[in-house]
mmCIF file of C-alpha atoms and ligand atoms in Angstrom:
data_model
loop_
_atom_site.group_PDB
_atom_site.id
_atom_site.type_symbol
_atom_site.label_atom_id
_atom_site.label_comp_id
_atom_site.label_asym_id
_atom_site.label_seq_id
_atom_site.Cartn_x
_atom_site.Cartn_y
_atom_site.Cartn_z
ATOM 1 C CA MET A 7 0.024 0.111 -0.040
ATOM 2 C CA ILE A 8 1.352 3.467 -1.059
ATOM 3 C CA GLU A 9 0.004 5.058 2.202
ATOM 4 C CA LYS A 10 3.016 3.664 4.087
ATOM 5 C CA TYR A 11 5.487 5.543 1.952
ATOM 6 C CA THR A 12 5.425 9.224 3.101
ATOM 7 C CA LYS A 13 8.998 10.589 2.369
ATOM 8 C CA TYR A 14 7.774 13.257 -0.286
ATOM 9 C CA ASP A 15 4.441 13.879 1.248
ATOM 10 C CA HIS A 16 5.649 17.159 2.450
ATOM 11 C CA LEU A 17 5.396 18.394 -1.313
ATOM 12 C CA PHE A 18 1.599 17.973 -1.150
ATOM 13 C CA ARG A 19 -0.906 20.245 0.327
ATOM 14 C CA HIS A 20 -4.553 19.619 1.407
ATOM 15 C CA VAL A 21 -3.437 16.468 3.283
ATOM 16 C CA LYS A 22 -6.288 14.287 4.851
ATOM 17 C CA PRO A 23 -4.795 11.830 7.161
ATOM 18 C CA HIS A 24 -7.883 9.524 7.351
ATOM 19 C CA ALA A 25 -9.088 10.263 3.864
ATOM 20 C CA ILE A 26 -10.091 6.520 3.100
ATOM 21 C CA GLY A 27 -10.712 5.546 6.664
ATOM 22 C CA GLY A 28 -13.004 2.619 6.758
ATOM 23 C CA ILE A 29 -13.331 1.272 3.248
ATOM 24 C CA LYS A 30 -12.318 -2.161 2.655
ATOM 25 C CA ILE A 31 -9.467 -2.273 0.061
ATOM 26 C CA PHE A 32 -9.045 -5.541 -2.094
ATOM 27 C CA THR A 33 -5.271 -6.614 -3.037
ATOM 28 C CA GLN A 34 -3.720 -9.023 -5.145
ATOM 29 C CA ASN A 35 -4.273 -11.837 -2.660
ATOM 30 C CA ASP A 36 -7.997 -11.271 -2.044
ATOM 31 C CA PRO A 37 -10.522 -12.959 -4.294
ATOM 32 C CA TYR A 38 -11.551 -9.651 -6.067
ATOM 33 C CA LEU A 39 -12.641 -11.067 -9.606
ATOM 34 C CA ILE A 40 -16.366 -11.806 -9.382
ATOM 35 C CA GLU A 41 -19.175 -12.695 -11.469
ATOM 36 C CA GLN A 42 -22.209 -10.664 -11.576
ATOM 37 C CA LYS A 43 -25.280 -12.688 -10.055
ATOM 38 C CA TYR A 44 -28.123 -10.903 -12.087
ATOM 39 C CA ASP A 45 -30.689 -13.361 -11.064
ATOM 40 C CA GLU A 46 -30.163 -12.599 -7.501
ATOM 41 C CA VAL A 47 -30.861 -8.963 -7.440
ATOM 42 C CA THR A 48 -33.594 -8.367 -4.813
ATOM 43 C CA ASP A 49 -36.621 -6.230 -5.398
ATOM 44 C CA GLU A 50 -35.394 -3.925 -2.588
ATOM 45 C CA GLU A 51 -32.058 -3.218 -4.518
ATOM 46 C CA ARG A 52 -34.247 -2.439 -7.771
ATOM 47 C CA GLN A 53 -35.953 0.050 -5.818
ATOM 48 C CA ILE A 54 -32.959 1.733 -4.590
ATOM 49 C CA TRP A 55 -31.553 2.039 -8.051
ATOM 50 C CA LYS A 56 -34.910 3.474 -9.373
ATOM 51 C CA ARG A 57 -35.232 6.129 -6.476
ATOM 52 C CA LEU A 58 -31.353 7.207 -6.870
ATOM 53 C CA PHE A 59 -31.680 7.198 -10.593
ATOM 54 C CA GLU A 60 -34.767 9.108 -10.901
ATOM 55 C CA LYS A 61 -33.551 11.934 -8.391
ATOM 56 C CA LEU A 62 -30.951 12.717 -10.610
ATOM 57 C CA ILE A 63 -32.431 12.736 -14.037
ATOM 58 C CA GLN A 64 -33.529 16.505 -14.094
ATOM 59 C CA PRO A 65 -30.210 17.741 -12.521
ATOM 60 C CA LEU A 66 -27.966 15.655 -14.891
ATOM 61 C CA ASP A 67 -29.907 16.775 -17.796
ATOM 62 C CA GLN A 68 -29.334 20.249 -16.968
ATOM 63 C CA TYR A 69 -25.668 20.127 -15.751
ATOM 64 C CA ALA A 70 -23.983 17.355 -16.876
ATOM 65 C CA SER A 71 -21.509 17.441 -19.777
ATOM 66 C CA LYS A 72 -22.549 16.666 -23.392
ATOM 67 C CA GLU A 73 -20.219 13.612 -23.207
ATOM 68 C CA TYR A 74 -22.047 12.339 -20.472
ATOM 69 C CA LEU A 75 -25.647 12.999 -21.908
ATOM 70 C CA LEU A 76 -24.763 11.480 -25.312
ATOM 71 C CA GLY A 77 -23.253 8.328 -23.632
ATOM 72 C CA LEU A 78 -26.084 7.860 -21.216
ATOM 73 C CA GLN A 79 -28.457 7.919 -24.274
ATOM 74 C CA ALA A 80 -26.159 5.457 -26.412
ATOM 75 C CA LEU A 81 -26.089 2.915 -23.459
ATOM 76 C CA GLY A 82 -29.729 3.105 -22.919
ATOM 77 C CA LEU A 83 -29.288 3.273 -18.999
ATOM 78 C CA SER A 84 -32.705 3.412 -17.105
ATOM 79 C CA SER A 85 -34.290 3.650 -13.866
ATOM 80 C CA ASP A 86 -36.553 0.559 -14.254
ATOM 81 C CA ARG A 87 -33.520 -1.863 -15.214
ATOM 82 C CA TRP A 88 -30.959 -3.011 -12.792
ATOM 83 C CA PRO A 89 -27.789 -2.634 -14.752
ATOM 84 C CA ASN A 90 -26.620 -6.080 -16.698
ATOM 85 C CA PHE A 91 -22.720 -6.088 -16.934
ATOM 86 C CA SER A 92 -22.634 -8.775 -19.659
ATOM 87 C CA LYS A 93 -25.145 -6.641 -21.798
ATOM 88 C CA LEU A 94 -23.626 -3.396 -21.203
ATOM 89 C CA SER A 95 -19.895 -4.417 -21.593
ATOM 90 C CA PRO A 96 -20.157 -5.294 -25.240
ATOM 91 C CA THR A 97 -21.851 -2.025 -26.139
ATOM 92 C CA ILE A 98 -19.147 -0.097 -24.294
ATOM 93 C CA GLN A 99 -16.426 -2.345 -26.065
ATOM 94 C CA GLN A 100 -17.845 -1.421 -29.418
ATOM 95 C CA ALA A 101 -17.788 2.299 -28.841
ATOM 96 C CA SER A 102 -14.201 2.894 -27.023
ATOM 97 C CA GLY A 103 -12.601 -0.744 -26.607
ATOM 98 C CA TRP A 104 -13.260 -0.858 -22.934
ATOM 99 C CA GLN A 105 -15.042 -3.811 -20.964
ATOM 100 C CA LEU A 106 -16.448 -3.858 -17.475
ATOM 101 C CA GLN A 107 -14.896 -6.240 -14.946
ATOM 102 C CA PRO A 108 -17.137 -7.024 -12.169
ATOM 103 C CA VAL A 109 -15.110 -6.775 -8.728
ATOM 104 C CA ALA A 110 -15.695 -7.348 -5.204
ATOM 105 C CA GLY A 111 -15.064 -3.823 -3.918
ATOM 106 C CA PHE A 112 -12.633 -1.258 -3.801
ATOM 107 C CA LEU A 113 -9.352 -2.155 -5.666
ATOM 108 C CA ASN A 114 -5.572 -1.160 -4.375
ATOM 109 C CA GLU A 115 -3.766 0.798 -6.833
ATOM 110 C CA TYR A 116 -1.821 -2.228 -8.244
ATOM 111 C CA LEU A 117 -5.076 -3.712 -9.288
ATOM 112 C CA PHE A 118 -6.904 -0.718 -10.344
ATOM 113 C CA PHE A 119 -4.368 0.661 -12.680
ATOM 114 C CA GLN A 120 -3.385 -2.973 -14.098
ATOM 115 C CA LEU A 121 -7.091 -3.419 -14.879
ATOM 116 C CA ASN A 122 -7.178 0.227 -16.464
ATOM 117 C CA ALA A 123 -3.945 -0.227 -18.589
ATOM 118 C CA GLN A 124 -5.911 -3.158 -20.332
ATOM 119 C CA ARG A 125 -9.158 -0.990 -20.966
ATOM 120 C CA LYS A 126 -10.851 -2.901 -18.187
ATOM 121 C CA PHE A 127 -13.087 -0.810 -15.822
ATOM 122 C CA PRO A 128 -13.640 -2.490 -12.364
ATOM 123 C CA VAL A 129 -17.516 -2.259 -11.493
ATOM 124 C CA THR A 130 -19.037 -3.390 -8.058
ATOM 125 C CA ASP A 131 -22.515 -5.021 -7.944
ATOM 126 C CA ILE A 132 -23.898 -4.036 -4.751
ATOM 127 C CA ILE A 133 -25.691 -0.694 -3.948
ATOM 128 C CA ARG A 134 -25.659 1.534 -1.134
ATOM 129 C CA GLN A 135 -28.397 1.409 1.369
ATOM 130 C CA SER A 136 -29.038 -2.274 0.651
ATOM 131 C CA LYS A 137 -28.825 -5.255 2.801
ATOM 132 C CA ARG A 138 -25.967 -6.643 1.151
ATOM 133 C CA PHE A 139 -24.199 -3.341 1.401
ATOM 134 C CA GLU A 140 -24.940 -3.380 5.104
ATOM 135 C CA GLN A 141 -23.902 -6.904 5.647
ATOM 136 C CA LYS A 142 -20.400 -6.192 3.983
ATOM 137 C CA TYR A 143 -19.836 -3.283 6.361
ATOM 138 C CA ALA A 144 -21.575 -4.657 9.318
ATOM 139 C CA ASP A 145 -18.173 -4.149 11.442
ATOM 140 C CA GLN A 146 -17.268 -0.854 10.014
ATOM 141 C CA ASN A 147 -18.931 2.654 10.370
ATOM 142 C CA ILE A 148 -18.932 3.916 6.938
ATOM 143 C CA GLN A 149 -21.388 6.616 5.224
ATOM 144 C CA ASN A 150 -24.200 4.865 3.392
ATOM 145 C CA ARG A 151 -26.738 7.419 2.447
ATOM 146 C CA ASP A 152 -28.664 8.036 -0.933
ATOM 147 C CA GLU A 153 -26.624 11.243 -1.572
ATOM 148 C CA TYR A 154 -23.188 9.647 -0.972
ATOM 149 C CA THR A 155 -21.018 6.701 0.112
ATOM 150 C CA PRO A 156 -17.169 6.406 -0.162
ATOM 151 C CA GLU A 157 -17.553 2.921 -1.069
ATOM 152 C CA PRO A 158 -17.854 2.210 -4.704
ATOM 153 C CA ASP A 159 -21.269 0.848 -5.539
ATOM 154 C CA ILE A 160 -22.958 -0.056 -8.664
ATOM 155 C CA PHE A 161 -24.872 3.386 -8.756
ATOM 156 C CA HIS A 162 -21.433 5.233 -8.737
ATOM 157 C CA ASP A 163 -19.655 2.921 -11.186
ATOM 158 C CA ILE A 164 -22.569 2.489 -13.713
ATOM 159 C CA ARG A 165 -24.641 5.878 -13.444
ATOM 160 C CA GLY A 166 -21.513 7.845 -12.785
ATOM 161 C CA HIS A 167 -18.649 6.455 -14.855
ATOM 162 C CA CYS A 168 -19.955 4.124 -17.635
ATOM 163 C CA PRO A 169 -21.486 6.727 -20.029
ATOM 164 C CA PHE A 170 -18.403 8.320 -20.375
ATOM 165 C CA PHE A 171 -17.002 5.073 -21.801
ATOM 166 C CA MET A 172 -19.106 5.455 -24.874
ATOM 167 C CA ASN A 173 -16.736 8.280 -25.831
ATOM 168 C CA LYS A 174 -13.644 7.020 -27.843
ATOM 169 C CA GLU A 175 -11.405 9.942 -26.737
ATOM 170 C CA TYR A 176 -12.552 9.865 -23.109
ATOM 171 C CA GLY A 177 -11.797 6.006 -23.265
ATOM 172 C CA ASP A 178 -8.066 6.623 -24.950
ATOM 173 C CA PHE A 179 -7.463 9.153 -22.164
ATOM 174 C CA LEU A 180 -8.507 6.713 -19.230
ATOM 175 C CA ALA A 181 -6.266 4.067 -20.812
ATOM 176 C CA GLU A 182 -3.475 6.268 -20.886
ATOM 177 C CA ILE A 183 -3.774 7.193 -17.257
ATOM 178 C CA GLY A 184 -4.154 3.460 -16.699
ATOM 179 C CA LYS A 185 -0.905 2.801 -18.484
ATOM 180 C CA LEU A 186 1.142 5.383 -16.788
ATOM 181 C CA GLY A 187 -0.112 4.271 -13.453
ATOM 182 C CA TYR A 188 0.771 0.755 -14.133
ATOM 183 C CA ASP A 189 4.153 1.602 -15.225
ATOM 184 C CA ILE A 190 4.926 3.661 -12.186
ATOM 185 C CA ILE A 191 3.491 0.818 -9.968
ATOM 186 C CA ALA A 192 5.586 -1.726 -11.820
ATOM 187 C CA ASP A 193 8.605 0.631 -11.043
ATOM 188 C CA LYS A 194 9.671 0.729 -14.823
ATOM 189 C CA TYR A 195 11.914 3.371 -14.137
ATOM 190 C CA GLY A 196 13.732 1.706 -10.919
ATOM 191 C CA TRP A 197 12.924 4.476 -8.394
ATOM 192 C CA GLY A 198 12.339 2.324 -5.431
ATOM 193 C CA PRO A 199 9.078 2.368 -3.304
ATOM 194 C CA GLU A 200 9.078 5.699 -2.097
ATOM 195 C CA LEU A 201 9.243 7.300 -5.359
ATOM 196 C CA VAL A 202 6.864 4.937 -6.786
ATOM 197 C CA ALA A 203 4.300 5.680 -4.113
ATOM 198 C CA HIS A 204 4.837 9.576 -4.317
ATOM 199 C CA ASN A 205 4.306 9.395 -8.291
ATOM 200 C CA LEU A 206 1.219 7.270 -7.928
ATOM 201 C CA LYS A 207 -0.353 9.606 -5.209
ATOM 202 C CA ARG A 208 0.197 12.445 -7.877
ATOM 203 C CA LEU A 209 -1.587 10.315 -10.354
ATOM 204 C CA GLN A 210 -4.494 9.631 -8.096
ATOM 205 C CA ASN A 211 -4.752 13.383 -7.425
ATOM 206 C CA PHE A 212 -4.950 14.074 -11.057
ATOM 207 C CA ALA A 213 -7.817 11.493 -11.473
ATOM 208 C CA TRP A 214 -9.485 12.738 -8.334
ATOM 209 C CA TRP A 215 -9.699 16.194 -9.459
ATOM 210 C CA SER A 216 -10.542 15.498 -13.122
ATOM 211 C CA TYR A 217 -12.487 12.489 -14.159
ATOM 212 C CA GLU A 218 -13.904 12.086 -10.592
ATOM 213 C CA PHE A 219 -14.581 15.376 -9.255
ATOM 214 C CA GLY A 220 -13.948 17.908 -12.262
ATOM 215 C CA ILE A 221 -16.098 20.624 -13.731
ATOM 216 C CA MET A 222 -15.567 22.652 -16.995
ATOM 217 C CA LYS A 223 -16.638 25.764 -18.340
ATOM 218 C CA LYS A 224 -19.912 25.879 -19.893
ATOM 219 C CA GLN A 225 -19.595 24.744 -23.323
ATOM 220 C CA ASN A 226 -21.341 26.824 -26.204
ATOM 221 C CA ASP A 227 -23.219 23.893 -27.764
ATOM 222 C CA SER A 228 -24.192 21.680 -24.776
ATOM 223 C CA ASP A 229 -27.638 23.154 -24.408
ATOM 224 C CA GLU A 230 -28.688 21.527 -27.460
ATOM 225 C CA TYR A 231 -28.336 18.147 -25.878
ATOM 226 C CA ARG A 232 -30.502 19.248 -22.751
ATOM 227 C CA LYS A 233 -34.030 19.584 -22.165
ATOM 228 C CA THR A 234 -33.504 22.501 -19.753
ATOM 229 C CA ASN A 235 -31.060 25.084 -20.366
ATOM 230 C CA ASN A 236 -28.036 24.988 -18.251
ATOM 231 C CA ASP A 237 -28.351 28.201 -15.977
ATOM 232 C CA MET A 238 -24.799 28.230 -14.508
ATOM 233 C CA ASP A 239 -21.215 28.871 -15.704
ATOM 234 C CA HIS A 240 -20.020 25.498 -15.605
ATOM 235 C CA GLU A 241 -20.978 22.001 -16.547
ATOM 236 C CA ILE A 242 -19.994 18.712 -14.637
ATOM 237 C CA TYR A 243 -17.898 15.810 -16.018
ATOM 238 C CA GLY A 244 -16.712 14.351 -12.748
ATOM 239 C CA SER A 245 -18.310 10.871 -11.890
ATOM 240 C CA GLY A 246 -18.279 11.472 -8.230
ATOM 241 C CA ILE A 247 -20.306 14.518 -8.400
ATOM 242 C CA ILE A 248 -22.574 12.974 -11.166
ATOM 243 C CA SER A 249 -23.409 9.840 -8.973
ATOM 244 C CA SER A 250 -24.041 12.152 -5.842
ATOM 245 C CA TYR A 251 -27.341 14.483 -5.732
ATOM 246 C CA ASP A 252 -25.918 16.445 -2.932
ATOM 247 C CA GLU A 253 -22.657 16.890 -4.767
ATOM 248 C CA VAL A 254 -24.198 17.954 -7.940
ATOM 249 C CA MET A 255 -26.464 20.478 -6.140
ATOM 250 C CA ASN A 256 -23.580 21.844 -4.360
ATOM 251 C CA VAL A 257 -21.514 22.546 -7.564
ATOM 252 C CA VAL A 258 -24.987 24.158 -8.729
ATOM 253 C CA HIS A 259 -25.086 26.392 -5.945
ATOM 254 C CA CYS A 260 -21.352 27.152 -5.773
ATOM 255 C CA SER A 261 -21.260 27.942 -9.450
ATOM 256 C CA ARG A 262 -24.279 30.235 -9.168
ATOM 257 C CA ARG A 263 -22.705 31.931 -6.105
ATOM 258 C CA GLU A 264 -25.596 31.188 -3.738
ATOM 259 C CA SER A 265 -23.105 29.237 -1.654
ATOM 260 C CA SER A 266 -19.488 29.447 -0.884
ATOM 261 C CA THR A 267 -19.043 25.779 0.533
ATOM 262 C CA SER A 268 -16.577 25.121 -2.023
ATOM 263 C CA LEU A 269 -13.966 26.776 -4.291
ATOM 264 C CA ILE A 270 -14.268 26.945 -7.926
ATOM 265 C CA LEU A 271 -10.800 26.992 -9.205
ATOM 266 C CA PRO A 272 -8.857 27.140 -12.355
ATOM 267 C CA PHE A 273 -7.423 23.868 -13.402
ATOM 268 C CA ASP A 274 -3.665 24.530 -12.991
ATOM 269 C CA ILE A 275 -2.074 20.809 -13.510
ATOM 270 C CA GLU A 276 0.923 21.610 -11.262
ATOM 271 C CA GLU A 277 -1.416 22.449 -8.128
ATOM 272 C CA VAL A 278 -3.694 19.623 -9.160
ATOM 273 C CA VAL A 279 -1.067 16.872 -8.997
ATOM 274 C CA LEU A 280 0.107 18.257 -5.520
ATOM 275 C CA THR A 281 -3.483 18.359 -4.018
ATOM 276 C CA ARG A 282 -4.619 15.620 -2.026
ATOM 277 C CA PHE A 283 -8.085 14.787 -1.073
ATOM 278 C CA ASP A 284 -10.858 13.399 1.006
ATOM 279 C CA TYR A 285 -13.243 10.706 0.244
ATOM 280 C CA SER A 286 -15.475 11.128 3.162
ATOM 281 C CA ASP A 287 -17.184 14.584 2.470
ATOM 282 C CA ILE A 288 -18.622 16.903 -0.132
ATOM 283 C CA GLN A 289 -15.679 18.291 -1.900
ATOM 284 C CA ASP A 290 -14.054 21.780 -0.539
ATOM 285 C CA ARG A 291 -12.779 22.678 -4.166
ATOM 286 C CA TYR A 292 -13.508 21.784 -7.720
ATOM 287 C CA TYR A 293 -10.996 22.490 -10.571
ATOM 288 C CA VAL A 294 -12.469 24.078 -13.901
ATOM 289 C CA ILE A 295 -11.058 22.652 -17.203
ATOM 290 C CA ASP A 296 -11.732 24.515 -20.616
ATOM 291 C CA SER A 297 -12.823 21.603 -22.191
ATOM 292 C CA MET A 298 -12.318 17.744 -22.507
ATOM 293 C CA GLU A 299 -9.981 18.177 -25.269
ATOM 294 C CA SER A 300 -7.914 20.951 -23.167
ATOM 295 C CA LEU A 301 -7.736 18.069 -20.180
ATOM 296 C CA TYR A 302 -6.595 15.545 -22.735
ATOM 297 C CA THR A 303 -3.774 17.768 -23.854
ATOM 298 C CA THR A 304 -2.917 19.114 -20.640
ATOM 299 C CA PHE A 305 -2.311 15.506 -19.416
ATOM 300 C CA GLU A 306 -0.336 14.493 -22.571
ATOM 301 C CA ASN A 307 2.027 17.613 -22.486
ATOM 302 C CA ASN A 308 2.675 17.332 -18.664
ATOM 303 C CA GLN A 309 3.827 13.593 -18.222
ATOM 304 C CA ASP A 310 6.869 14.801 -16.324
ATOM 305 C CA LEU A 311 4.711 15.919 -13.276
ATOM 306 C CA PHE A 312 4.075 12.043 -12.729
ATOM 307 C CA LEU A 313 7.798 11.057 -13.375
ATOM 308 C CA PHE A 314 9.269 13.007 -10.227
ATOM 309 C CA LYS A 315 12.652 11.691 -9.214
ATOM 310 C CA GLY A 316 13.220 13.302 -6.168
HETATM 311 FE FE1 LIG B 27 -14.990 6.428 -9.386
#
């Protein structure tokens, strides 16, 4: 685990000591690959999916990015259908070369980047608020609300992430992050564990503040894809925001300057890679990219930031 290597942590700001407390982390030695037992999904679980899905239909139509809305439509997700990985995965594969890999829970960095480097996206099959979720965390105190859980669940993975994988450029971008992460973790450059951990944390920071919790400037053409025009200056592309009603509304209120709960900052990649984060609450900041293309270019042109040699 990279947490125990802290030699270069003084370079980071916004360090949150217990940022991932409580989450069970699966490693190479755990049975982390699973098969989805679609026939065992309960009515209770389907109702939760429906409730969470429907609450977000309107705000996501109005505020999510074009890439998300187009992907959602193409993938055909709906509130009435519990996601069936074996049906969704071939559709995604055809669009971007990515496949869904059902997993038992939160994977360590090694497993996560190893899968991503092969264009496999880990997805979990339990949902927050359900009995199965409660059983899994029976001996741990973990947030488990409609609006947010730090544990990856099917709602975050499918509703939040999957529509983006219908976009080829986005898929290529995530595969590049996966490859870089895997190269770092395999210590391709012979740095040793401290530098491996540090560069991996830099990449995690980048991922967190971009595809998990990123927002972008409102794009000129994106209202064409909405039923309701976007009335704020930003749109949302971070999957961690998209799968949380509270986080979506927090972005909306902050963007419209009705709330000052969270800062809205320009996406300065040097600042982003050195800024740690917290899983356990609404984010206290969001970084704004100009467009998806600008994010891809910034990542490509700043690879040296993830190859810090001490
Ligand atoms: Fe995620």
